[in-house]
Tab-separated table of C-alpha atoms in Angstrom:
chain	number	residue	atom	x	y	z
A	18	MET	CA	9.793	-22.819	18.911
A	19	TRP	CA	6.262	-21.440	18.701
A	20	VAL	CA	3.130	-23.494	19.572
A	21	GLU	CA	0.795	-24.303	16.559
A	22	THR	CA	-2.662	-22.680	17.385
A	23	ASP	CA	-6.073	-23.078	15.740
A	24	THR	CA	-6.499	-19.345	15.109
A	25	CYS	CA	-6.254	-17.618	11.721
A	26	ASP	CA	-2.955	-15.610	10.901
A	27	ILE	CA	-2.738	-12.141	11.875
A	28	LEU	CA	-2.445	-9.816	8.705
A	29	PRO	CA	-1.243	-6.358	8.919
A	30	PRO	CA	-3.785	-3.542	8.305
A	31	PRO	CA	-4.467	-2.455	4.373
A	32	LEU	CA	-2.242	0.276	3.448
A	33	ARG	CA	-3.934	3.593	2.820
A	34	ARG	CA	-2.738	6.778	1.295
A	35	ALA	CA	-1.565	9.361	3.932
A	36	PRO	CA	-3.867	12.442	4.096
A	37	GLY	CA	-2.549	15.688	2.736
A	38	ARG	CA	-1.871	17.440	-0.436
A	39	PRO	CA	-1.461	15.017	-3.212
A	40	LYS	CA	1.811	14.960	-5.411
A	41	ARG	CA	1.542	16.904	-8.455
A	42	SER	CA	1.661	14.598	-11.520
A	43	ARG	CA	4.104	15.451	-14.216
A	44	ASN	CA	2.597	16.340	-17.584
A	45	LYS	CA	4.032	13.730	-19.979
A	46	ASP	CA	4.960	14.190	-23.756
A	47	ALA	CA	2.838	12.875	-26.551
A	48	ASP	CA	5.319	10.332	-27.377
A	49	GLU	CA	6.076	9.091	-23.780
A	50	LYS	CA	3.953	6.150	-22.448
């Protein structure tokens, strides 16, 4: 269906974290991994 080309495959842009306030990380117990 598609014609083969000599160009490189198109890759999606790298994922970046969205700007804004970071999520608060939960304090884990000492016995929790």
